[in-house]
Short mmCIF file of C-alpha atoms in Angstrom, two decimals:
data_model
loop_
_atom_site.label_atom_id
_atom_site.label_comp_id
_atom_site.label_asym_id
_atom_site.label_seq_id
_atom_site.Cartn_x
_atom_site.Cartn_y
_atom_site.Cartn_z
CA MET D 1 -60.90 -23.17 -13.27
CA THR D 2 -57.36 -22.43 -14.45
CA GLU D 3 -55.23 -25.56 -14.71
CA ILE D 4 -51.93 -25.23 -12.85
CA LYS D 5 -48.89 -27.31 -13.80
CA LEU D 6 -45.83 -27.59 -11.56
CA HIS D 7 -42.51 -29.37 -11.96
CA ASN D 8 -42.51 -31.89 -9.15
CA THR D 9 -38.95 -32.70 -8.05
CA LEU D 10 -40.25 -35.91 -6.48
CA LYS D 11 -41.55 -37.20 -9.83
CA ARG D 12 -38.98 -35.37 -11.99
CA THR D 13 -41.69 -34.17 -14.32
CA LYS D 14 -44.24 -31.42 -14.78
CA GLU D 15 -47.61 -32.43 -13.36
CA VAL D 16 -51.11 -31.00 -13.23
CA PHE D 17 -51.62 -29.64 -9.72
CA GLN D 18 -54.47 -31.36 -7.89
CA PRO D 19 -54.80 -30.20 -4.28
CA ILE D 20 -55.83 -32.59 -1.55
CA ASP D 21 -58.64 -30.21 -0.62
CA PRO D 22 -59.43 -27.33 -3.01
CA GLU D 23 -61.03 -25.52 -0.09
CA ASN D 24 -57.75 -25.57 1.84
CA VAL D 25 -54.68 -25.57 -0.40
CA ARG D 26 -51.59 -25.90 1.80
CA MET D 27 -47.98 -24.88 1.13
CA TYR D 28 -44.84 -24.95 3.30
CA VAL D 29 -41.58 -23.21 2.38
CA CYS D 30 -38.37 -23.41 4.37
CA GLY D 31 -37.50 -20.03 5.82
CA PRO D 32 -34.28 -18.45 7.09
CA THR D 33 -31.97 -19.13 9.98
CA VAL D 34 -32.05 -15.75 11.68
CA TYR D 35 -28.55 -14.67 12.59
CA ASP D 36 -27.73 -12.08 9.88
CA ARG D 37 -29.09 -10.14 6.91
CA ALA D 38 -30.59 -12.18 4.08
CA HIS D 39 -28.43 -12.16 0.96
CA ILE D 40 -29.98 -11.91 -2.49
CA GLY D 41 -29.74 -15.67 -2.98
CA ASN D 42 -31.93 -16.12 0.11
CA ALA D 43 -34.46 -13.77 -1.44
CA ARG D 44 -34.98 -15.73 -4.64
CA PRO D 45 -37.18 -18.49 -3.12
CA VAL D 46 -39.15 -15.83 -1.26
CA VAL D 47 -40.07 -14.12 -4.55
CA VAL D 48 -40.63 -17.42 -6.39
CA PHE D 49 -43.02 -18.83 -3.81
CA ASP D 50 -44.68 -15.46 -3.32
CA VAL D 51 -45.71 -15.65 -6.99
CA LEU D 52 -46.99 -19.21 -6.45
CA TYR D 53 -48.92 -18.01 -3.39
CA ARG D 54 -50.48 -15.22 -5.45
CA LEU D 55 -51.38 -17.69 -8.21
CA LEU D 56 -53.01 -20.12 -5.78
CA ARG D 57 -55.01 -17.28 -4.22
CA GLU D 58 -56.08 -16.12 -7.67
CA VAL D 59 -57.26 -19.58 -8.70
CA TYR D 60 -58.65 -21.00 -5.44
CA GLY D 61 -59.52 -17.83 -3.53
CA THR D 62 -57.63 -15.89 -0.89
CA ASP D 63 -59.41 -17.63 1.99
CA HIS D 64 -58.67 -21.10 0.65
CA VAL D 65 -54.88 -21.05 0.68
CA THR D 66 -52.63 -21.55 3.70
CA TYR D 67 -48.97 -20.63 3.36
CA VAL D 68 -46.43 -21.44 6.08
CA ARG D 69 -42.82 -20.23 6.11
CA ASN D 70 -40.76 -20.83 9.24
CA PHE D 71 -37.97 -19.08 11.12
CA THR D 72 -35.14 -21.21 12.49
CA ASP D 73 -34.23 -19.39 15.68
CA VAL D 74 -32.21 -22.14 17.38
CA ASP D 75 -29.02 -23.05 15.53
CA ASP D 76 -25.28 -23.28 16.05
CA LYS D 77 -24.72 -20.29 13.73
CA ILE D 78 -26.92 -18.19 16.00
CA ASN D 79 -25.03 -19.47 19.05
CA ALA D 80 -21.73 -18.54 17.43
CA ARG D 81 -22.95 -15.06 16.53
CA ALA D 82 -24.09 -14.50 20.11
CA ALA D 83 -20.75 -15.68 21.49
CA GLU D 84 -18.69 -13.44 19.21
CA SER D 85 -20.89 -10.39 19.70
CA GLY D 86 -21.62 -10.74 23.41
CA ARG D 87 -25.32 -10.20 22.75
CA GLU D 88 -28.27 -12.28 23.93
CA ILE D 89 -29.52 -14.90 21.49
CA GLY D 90 -33.11 -13.69 21.78
CA GLU D 91 -32.03 -10.15 20.97
CA ILE D 92 -30.18 -11.31 17.85
CA THR D 93 -33.00 -13.50 16.55
CA ALA D 94 -35.66 -10.84 17.17
CA GLU D 95 -33.61 -8.22 15.36
CA THR D 96 -32.70 -10.37 12.38
CA THR D 97 -36.25 -11.73 12.05
CA GLN D 98 -37.53 -8.17 11.69
CA TRP D 99 -34.74 -7.35 9.24
CA TYR D 100 -35.86 -10.30 7.15
CA LEU D 101 -39.51 -9.28 7.19
CA ASP D 102 -38.65 -5.68 6.30
CA ASP D 103 -36.31 -6.65 3.45
CA MET D 104 -38.68 -9.24 1.96
CA GLY D 105 -41.52 -6.75 2.29
CA ALA D 106 -39.44 -4.28 0.29
CA LEU D 107 -39.41 -6.89 -2.50
CA GLY D 108 -43.20 -7.03 -2.46
CA ALA D 109 -43.55 -10.40 -0.74
CA ILE D 110 -46.87 -11.00 0.99
CA GLU D 111 -46.39 -12.31 4.51
CA PRO D 112 -47.45 -15.98 4.83
CA ASN D 113 -50.47 -17.01 6.88
CA HIS D 114 -48.17 -18.55 9.49
CA MET D 115 -44.54 -17.77 10.32
CA PRO D 116 -43.69 -20.18 13.14
CA ARG D 117 -40.45 -19.95 15.07
CA ALA D 118 -38.71 -23.21 15.88
CA THR D 119 -38.43 -22.40 19.58
CA GLN D 120 -42.24 -22.27 19.78
CA TYR D 121 -42.49 -25.95 18.79
CA ILE D 122 -39.92 -27.72 20.96
CA THR D 123 -42.63 -29.77 22.71
CA GLN D 124 -44.00 -30.98 19.39
CA MET D 125 -40.48 -31.91 18.23
CA ILE D 126 -39.88 -33.97 21.37
CA THR D 127 -43.21 -35.76 20.88
CA MET D 128 -42.33 -36.61 17.28
CA ILE D 129 -38.89 -37.87 18.29
CA GLU D 130 -40.42 -40.07 21.00
CA LYS D 131 -42.72 -41.61 18.39
CA LEU D 132 -39.78 -42.32 16.05
CA ILE D 133 -37.86 -44.03 18.88
CA ALA D 134 -40.89 -46.09 19.92
CA ASP D 135 -41.36 -47.35 16.36
CA GLY D 136 -37.68 -48.21 15.91
CA PHE D 137 -36.85 -45.46 13.43
CA ALA D 138 -34.62 -43.58 15.86
CA TYR D 139 -32.35 -44.33 18.81
CA ALA D 140 -30.80 -42.43 21.71
CA HIS D 141 -27.10 -42.60 22.56
CA GLU D 142 -24.77 -40.35 24.55
CA GLY D 143 -27.41 -37.63 24.89
CA HIS D 144 -28.08 -37.64 21.15
CA VAL D 145 -31.06 -39.00 19.27
CA LEU D 146 -30.49 -40.11 15.68
CA PHE D 147 -32.67 -41.26 12.82
CA ARG D 148 -31.90 -44.69 11.34
CA VAL D 149 -31.62 -43.83 7.66
CA ARG D 150 -31.42 -47.44 6.44
CA LYS D 151 -34.63 -48.24 8.34
CA TYR D 152 -36.57 -46.03 5.89
CA GLU D 153 -36.66 -47.88 2.58
CA ASP D 154 -37.55 -44.87 0.45
CA TYR D 155 -34.68 -42.70 1.64
CA GLY D 156 -33.16 -40.96 -1.38
CA LYS D 157 -36.29 -40.86 -3.56
CA LEU D 158 -36.34 -37.05 -3.65
CA SER D 159 -32.71 -36.57 -4.66
CA GLY D 160 -32.64 -39.76 -6.71
CA ARG D 161 -29.61 -41.28 -5.01
CA SER D 162 -29.05 -44.44 -3.03
CA VAL D 163 -27.73 -44.32 0.51
CA ASP D 164 -24.44 -45.89 -0.61
CA ASP D 165 -24.05 -43.27 -3.35
CA MET D 166 -24.65 -40.55 -0.80
CA ILE D 167 -21.94 -41.93 1.47
CA ALA D 168 -19.50 -42.07 -1.44
CA GLY D 169 -20.26 -38.58 -2.68
CA ALA D 170 -20.86 -36.56 0.46
CA ARG D 171 -19.22 -35.71 3.72
CA VAL D 172 -20.78 -37.69 6.53
CA GLU D 173 -19.95 -37.34 10.17
CA VAL D 174 -18.50 -40.44 11.81
CA ALA D 175 -19.19 -40.25 15.53
CA SER D 176 -19.22 -42.64 18.47
CA TYR D 177 -22.92 -42.06 19.08
CA LYS D 178 -23.89 -43.15 15.53
CA GLU D 179 -24.86 -46.66 14.50
CA ASP D 180 -24.34 -45.71 10.84
CA PRO D 181 -22.45 -42.75 9.33
CA MET D 182 -25.59 -41.71 7.38
CA ASP D 183 -27.81 -41.46 10.47
CA PHE D 184 -28.75 -37.85 11.18
CA VAL D 185 -29.34 -35.97 14.40
CA LEU D 186 -32.82 -35.35 15.76
CA TRP D 187 -31.70 -34.12 19.18
CA LYS D 188 -28.31 -33.13 20.60
CA PRO D 189 -27.06 -32.22 24.09
CA SER D 190 -26.53 -28.63 25.21
CA ASP D 191 -23.95 -27.39 27.68
CA GLU D 192 -24.57 -24.56 30.14
CA ALA D 193 -23.58 -21.90 27.60
CA THR D 194 -25.87 -23.23 24.86
CA PRO D 195 -29.66 -22.92 24.60
CA GLY D 196 -31.36 -26.09 25.75
CA TRP D 197 -34.64 -27.66 26.81
CA ASP D 198 -35.39 -30.56 29.12
CA SER D 199 -36.13 -33.81 27.33
CA PRO D 200 -36.22 -37.57 28.04
CA TRP D 201 -32.61 -37.67 26.75
CA GLY D 202 -31.30 -34.83 28.90
CA ARG D 203 -31.03 -31.11 28.39
CA GLY D 204 -30.54 -30.39 24.73
CA ARG D 205 -31.82 -28.81 21.53
CA PRO D 206 -33.32 -30.10 18.28
CA GLY D 207 -31.48 -30.94 15.10
CA TRP D 208 -32.28 -28.73 12.13
CA HIS D 209 -34.34 -31.21 10.10
CA ILE D 210 -36.88 -32.12 12.78
CA GLU D 211 -37.96 -28.50 13.11
CA CYS D 212 -39.73 -28.27 9.75
CA SER D 213 -41.34 -31.69 10.17
CA ALA D 214 -42.86 -30.73 13.51
CA MET D 215 -44.02 -27.29 12.44
CA SER D 216 -45.53 -28.41 9.12
CA TYR D 217 -47.35 -31.27 10.85
CA GLU D 218 -48.85 -28.99 13.47
CA LEU D 219 -49.95 -26.33 10.99
CA LEU D 220 -50.71 -28.28 7.81
CA GLY D 221 -51.18 -31.92 8.79
CA ALA D 222 -49.40 -35.19 8.02
CA GLU D 223 -49.74 -34.67 4.26
CA PHE D 224 -50.15 -31.37 2.46
CA ASP D 225 -49.94 -30.06 -1.07
CA ILE D 226 -46.68 -28.20 -1.74
CA HIS D 227 -43.27 -28.04 -0.09
CA GLY D 228 -40.76 -25.59 -1.53
CA GLY D 229 -37.27 -24.22 -1.12
CA GLY D 230 -33.94 -23.74 -2.85
CA ASN D 231 -32.39 -26.75 -4.56
CA ASP D 232 -29.53 -26.61 -2.04
CA LEU D 233 -32.06 -27.90 0.51
CA MET D 234 -33.05 -30.98 -1.51
CA PHE D 235 -30.37 -33.02 0.20
CA PRO D 236 -30.05 -33.56 3.04
CA HIS D 237 -32.69 -31.27 4.54
CA HIS D 238 -35.75 -32.14 2.47
CA GLU D 239 -34.72 -35.77 2.14
CA ASN D 240 -34.51 -35.98 5.92
CA GLU D 241 -37.82 -34.17 6.38
CA ILE D 242 -39.59 -36.75 4.22
CA ALA D 243 -38.01 -39.67 6.04
CA GLN D 244 -38.78 -38.54 9.58
CA SER D 245 -42.24 -37.16 8.72
CA CYS D 246 -43.43 -40.25 6.89
CA CYS D 247 -42.11 -42.54 9.62
CA ALA D 248 -43.65 -40.49 12.43
CA ASN D 249 -46.93 -39.45 10.83
CA GLY D 250 -47.64 -42.02 8.15
CA GLY D 251 -48.11 -41.07 4.53
CA LYS D 252 -45.91 -41.60 1.51
CA THR D 253 -44.43 -38.23 0.58
CA MET D 254 -45.15 -35.67 3.35
CA ALA D 255 -46.04 -33.22 0.53
CA ASN D 256 -47.44 -34.21 -2.86
CA TYR D 257 -45.50 -31.60 -4.85
CA TRP D 258 -41.90 -30.62 -4.15
CA LEU D 259 -40.61 -27.46 -5.87
CA HIS D 260 -37.01 -26.25 -5.87
CA ASN D 261 -35.64 -23.04 -7.29
CA GLU D 262 -32.17 -22.86 -8.81
CA MET D 263 -29.36 -20.76 -7.38
CA LEU D 264 -28.35 -17.17 -8.07
CA GLN D 265 -25.15 -15.74 -9.53
CA VAL D 266 -23.78 -12.20 -9.68
CA GLU D 267 -22.37 -10.98 -13.01
CA GLY D 268 -21.93 -14.56 -14.17
CA LYS D 269 -20.09 -15.82 -11.09
CA LYS D 270 -21.11 -17.69 -7.97
CA MET D 271 -21.81 -15.20 -5.20
CA SER D 272 -18.92 -15.22 -2.73
CA LYS D 273 -17.48 -12.85 -0.17
CA SER D 274 -13.99 -13.73 -1.41
CA LEU D 275 -14.93 -12.50 -4.91
CA GLY D 276 -16.40 -9.28 -3.57
CA ASN D 277 -19.76 -9.98 -5.22
CA PHE D 278 -21.69 -10.91 -2.09
CA PHE D 279 -24.72 -8.68 -1.56
CA THR D 280 -27.51 -8.70 0.97
CA VAL D 281 -30.93 -7.44 -0.02
CA ARG D 282 -30.33 -4.45 2.22
CA ASP D 283 -27.05 -3.72 0.40
CA LEU D 284 -28.90 -3.42 -2.91
CA LEU D 285 -31.71 -1.35 -1.42
CA ASP D 286 -29.19 1.02 0.16
CA GLN D 287 -27.37 1.31 -3.17
CA GLY D 288 -30.55 2.72 -4.70
CA PHE D 289 -32.04 -0.38 -6.32
CA ALA D 290 -35.77 -0.33 -5.71
CA GLY D 291 -37.31 -3.50 -4.29
CA GLU D 292 -39.63 -3.72 -7.28
CA VAL D 293 -36.63 -3.60 -9.62
CA ILE D 294 -34.92 -6.44 -7.74
CA ARG D 295 -38.14 -8.45 -7.95
CA PHE D 296 -38.46 -7.80 -11.69
CA VAL D 297 -34.91 -9.02 -12.31
CA PHE D 298 -35.62 -12.20 -10.34
CA LEU D 299 -38.82 -12.89 -12.28
CA SER D 300 -37.17 -12.37 -15.65
CA THR D 301 -35.61 -15.84 -15.34
CA HIS D 302 -37.56 -19.07 -14.77
CA TYR D 303 -37.19 -20.30 -11.21
CA GLY D 304 -35.84 -23.64 -12.40
CA LYS D 305 -32.85 -22.03 -14.12
CA PRO D 306 -29.80 -20.34 -12.58
CA MET D 307 -30.38 -16.60 -12.33
CA ASP D 308 -27.70 -14.01 -12.96
CA TRP D 309 -27.97 -10.66 -11.19
CA THR D 310 -26.29 -7.95 -13.29
CA ALA D 311 -26.27 -4.18 -13.17
CA LYS D 312 -27.36 -4.16 -16.82
CA LYS D 313 -30.45 -6.25 -16.08
CA ALA D 314 -31.29 -3.99 -13.14
CA ALA D 315 -31.03 -0.85 -15.29
CA GLU D 316 -33.21 -2.36 -18.02
CA SER D 317 -35.76 -3.53 -15.45
CA GLU D 318 -35.92 -0.10 -13.84
CA ALA D 319 -36.45 1.58 -17.21
CA THR D 320 -39.25 -0.86 -18.04
CA LEU D 321 -40.99 -0.40 -14.72
CA ARG D 322 -40.82 3.39 -14.97
CA LYS D 323 -42.50 3.22 -18.40
CA TRP D 324 -45.15 0.86 -17.14
CA ARG D 325 -45.88 2.94 -14.06
CA THR D 326 -46.22 6.06 -16.22
CA LEU D 327 -48.58 4.22 -18.56
CA THR D 328 -50.76 2.86 -15.74
CA ALA D 329 -50.84 5.99 -13.57
CA GLY D 330 -54.43 6.72 -12.54
CA ILE D 331 -55.72 3.61 -14.34
CA GLU D 332 -57.92 0.94 -12.78
CA PRO D 333 -56.77 -2.63 -13.48
CA ALA D 334 -58.83 -4.89 -15.71
CA ALA D 335 -61.49 -6.90 -13.91
CA SER D 336 -59.51 -10.12 -14.29
CA VAL D 337 -55.96 -11.22 -14.93
CA PRO D 338 -55.45 -11.47 -18.72
CA ALA D 339 -55.41 -15.05 -19.98
CA GLU D 340 -52.08 -14.46 -21.72
CA VAL D 341 -50.44 -13.75 -18.35
CA LEU D 342 -52.34 -16.21 -16.18
CA SER D 343 -51.68 -19.12 -18.53
CA CYS D 344 -47.93 -18.44 -18.34
CA VAL D 345 -47.83 -18.19 -14.56
CA ALA D 346 -49.97 -21.33 -14.27
CA ASP D 347 -47.52 -23.20 -16.52
CA ASP D 348 -44.91 -23.95 -13.86
CA LEU D 349 -44.49 -20.29 -12.93
CA ASN D 350 -43.29 -19.14 -16.35
CA THR D 351 -42.75 -15.60 -15.13
CA ALA D 352 -40.47 -14.73 -18.06
CA GLY D 353 -43.31 -15.59 -20.44
CA ALA D 354 -45.74 -13.57 -18.37
CA ILE D 355 -43.42 -10.55 -18.53
CA ALA D 356 -43.23 -10.93 -22.32
CA ALA D 357 -47.03 -10.80 -22.42
CA LEU D 358 -46.95 -7.65 -20.28
CA HIS D 359 -44.58 -6.01 -22.77
CA GLY D 360 -47.19 -6.74 -25.41
CA PHE D 361 -49.91 -4.98 -23.45
CA ALA D 362 -47.61 -2.02 -22.86
CA SER D 363 -46.79 -1.75 -26.56
CA ALA D 364 -50.48 -1.86 -27.39
CA GLY D 365 -51.25 0.82 -24.81
CA ASP D 366 -53.59 -1.51 -22.89
CA ALA D 367 -52.84 -0.10 -19.45
CA ALA D 368 -55.72 -1.88 -17.68
CA ALA D 369 -54.58 -5.32 -18.86
CA LEU D 370 -50.97 -4.46 -18.11
CA LEU D 371 -51.82 -3.48 -14.55
CA ALA D 372 -53.99 -6.53 -13.84
CA GLY D 373 -51.40 -8.88 -15.30
CA ALA D 374 -48.48 -7.30 -13.50
CA ARG D 375 -50.14 -7.51 -10.11
CA VAL D 376 -50.44 -11.30 -10.18
CA LEU D 377 -46.62 -11.19 -10.33
CA GLY D 378 -46.50 -8.70 -7.46
CA LEU D 379 -45.48 -5.85 -9.79
CA LEU D 380 -47.01 -2.37 -10.19
CA THR D 381 -48.66 -2.63 -6.79
CA ASP D 382 -49.44 0.49 -4.81
CA GLU D 383 -47.14 -0.70 -2.01
CA LEU D 384 -44.07 -0.75 -4.24
CA GLY D 385 -44.68 2.43 -6.20
CA ASN D 386 -43.04 5.17 -4.14
CA TRP D 387 -39.64 4.77 -5.77
CA ALA D 388 -40.96 5.45 -9.26
CA GLN D 389 -42.43 8.90 -8.91
CA SER D 390 -42.44 10.00 -12.52
CA ALA D 391 -39.34 11.89 -13.57
CA ASP D 392 -40.14 14.39 -16.32
CA LEU D 393 -37.09 14.35 -18.56
CA SER D 394 -38.82 15.89 -21.57
CA ARG D 395 -37.06 19.25 -21.18
CA TYR D 396 -33.67 17.52 -21.13
CA GLU D 397 -34.67 15.50 -24.18
CA THR D 398 -35.53 18.73 -26.00
CA LEU D 399 -32.24 20.33 -24.94
CA LEU D 400 -30.19 17.38 -26.14
CA ALA D 401 -32.17 17.00 -29.36
CA ASP D 402 -31.82 20.71 -30.25
CA THR D 403 -28.10 20.69 -29.39
CA ARG D 404 -27.63 17.57 -31.49
CA THR D 405 -29.39 19.20 -34.46
CA ASP D 406 -27.10 22.23 -34.23
CA ALA D 407 -24.05 19.96 -33.93
CA MET D 408 -24.96 18.05 -37.06
CA ALA D 409 -24.88 21.36 -38.93
CA THR D 410 -21.61 22.65 -37.40
CA LYS D 411 -19.92 19.22 -37.01
CA ASP D 412 -18.95 20.26 -33.49
CA PHE D 413 -20.36 17.65 -31.07
CA SER D 414 -18.51 18.79 -27.97
CA GLU D 415 -21.63 20.33 -26.39
CA VAL D 416 -23.66 17.19 -27.17
CA ASP D 417 -21.01 15.09 -25.44
CA ARG D 418 -20.96 17.42 -22.42
CA ILE D 419 -24.74 17.28 -21.95
CA LYS D 420 -24.80 13.55 -22.48
CA ALA D 421 -22.04 13.06 -19.91
CA ALA D 422 -23.96 15.15 -17.36
CA LEU D 423 -27.08 13.09 -17.93
CA VAL D 424 -25.25 9.78 -17.57
CA GLU D 425 -23.57 11.03 -14.38
CA ALA D 426 -27.03 11.78 -12.98
CA GLY D 427 -28.19 8.23 -13.69
CA VAL D 428 -30.00 8.80 -16.98
CA GLU D 429 -29.89 6.29 -19.81
CA VAL D 430 -29.38 8.22 -23.07
CA ARG D 431 -30.65 6.75 -26.31
CA MET D 432 -29.99 8.61 -29.57
CA GLY D 433 -30.87 7.36 -33.02
CA LYS D 434 -32.68 8.18 -36.22
CA ALA D 435 -35.95 8.29 -34.34
CA GLY D 436 -34.63 11.04 -32.06
CA VAL D 437 -33.56 11.31 -28.44
CA GLU D 438 -34.99 9.25 -25.58
CA LEU D 439 -33.97 9.64 -21.92
CA LEU D 440 -34.80 7.05 -19.27
CA PRO D 441 -34.10 7.19 -15.53
CA ALA D 442 -31.78 4.31 -14.63
CA ALA D 443 -30.60 2.79 -11.36
CA GLY D 444 -29.38 5.50 -9.01
CA PHE D 445 -31.11 8.33 -10.90
CA ASP D 446 -30.59 11.63 -9.06
CA GLU D 447 -32.20 14.64 -10.69
CA THR D 448 -30.45 17.03 -8.30
CA LYS D 449 -27.25 16.39 -10.25
CA LEU D 450 -28.88 18.06 -13.26
CA ALA D 451 -29.43 21.32 -11.42
CA GLY D 452 -28.55 24.24 -13.66
CA LEU D 453 -28.17 22.20 -16.86
CA LEU D 454 -31.23 23.82 -18.44
CA ASP D 455 -30.07 27.31 -17.44
CA GLU D 456 -26.67 27.11 -19.05
#
């Protein structure tokens, strides 16, 4: 069996993955709060953990892996969106949940085995909170229930910081209902205009952190194999999950392996609406970037490193995928994933190394190996192929090459420049060198803009 190694944030080292039960490998990944479109930073963990899901299925078998990714559908951001829009909360969450599924599907993400919504597990959250209160790990005051952070001795082991360091380096809410500024909310009161459920502490709604603890416990048990998410969730969300889960359910770590992907930038800068470089997945799709191209760009950088989305990377990725799809058209994939690819993916999801191996197969003309290797990354699948219907640019290559030959004799390159400009305007990457002329469809390629060029 292929040996998988993963960088475990909890241990701060790469470890050999040993599931609790190889017949039932279990993974939980924090999902979105559904109040708006997912931006491209939200999409990175989806693609990262989709590759891990595919790897686990490849190694342990499709029927032996359980993947859970939740939807947070009760949150103050959702309440605010409903108030400003005048729409019902349920209408907003249903719409944005479907947006999310559609957009992530466009990136080739397989839907998890379970996609629980927080509002479906309120009863389980209340039960867990009651247990924490009974055991002295939580307390109720002024309609709130809070977790006693200092009661849990291992608090901070995931992020590697002491409670006092956290107080010094982070914003903590000082409130009358708190015994300690670091204590975090498990339950909070709701007014008549806010969604709420009856509880032993009055009408209210859950805090964010308790949601994932309750849902993961119900679907995966007190301890499971892998918990994942972006590194922005490490503290406080994942730290709080571990504390409340271990105190309520027993166990030492909640999950044995904790994986966190790094953040995403755009053209070398932090994504920000104020900088005008904030894009949702739907924005990019509507701009003509194929979902498979977006996925390829994401996978070109290791998940543990910051990733930079650039138009140049997207154009290069599109050109590569078009070549690969042309090479593999009508070809059956190899019977198994090539070792060169599988070993890279199994080595802490080294997708960049796996892509390098795929380039090698493409250069060697081994289409069957290329196809089998690409599919474990979620690339070159039938579902994502509609965008890349082969564009035959050979006639334009001949036109440009012949015109260039004539120009070299007459020293008049004006016609070469005109044709080249028309091609670039239509979204064609033009490469000219000693070896000749090569044309590649790039992002936004539109062959209709070349109408009449061959007749002139």
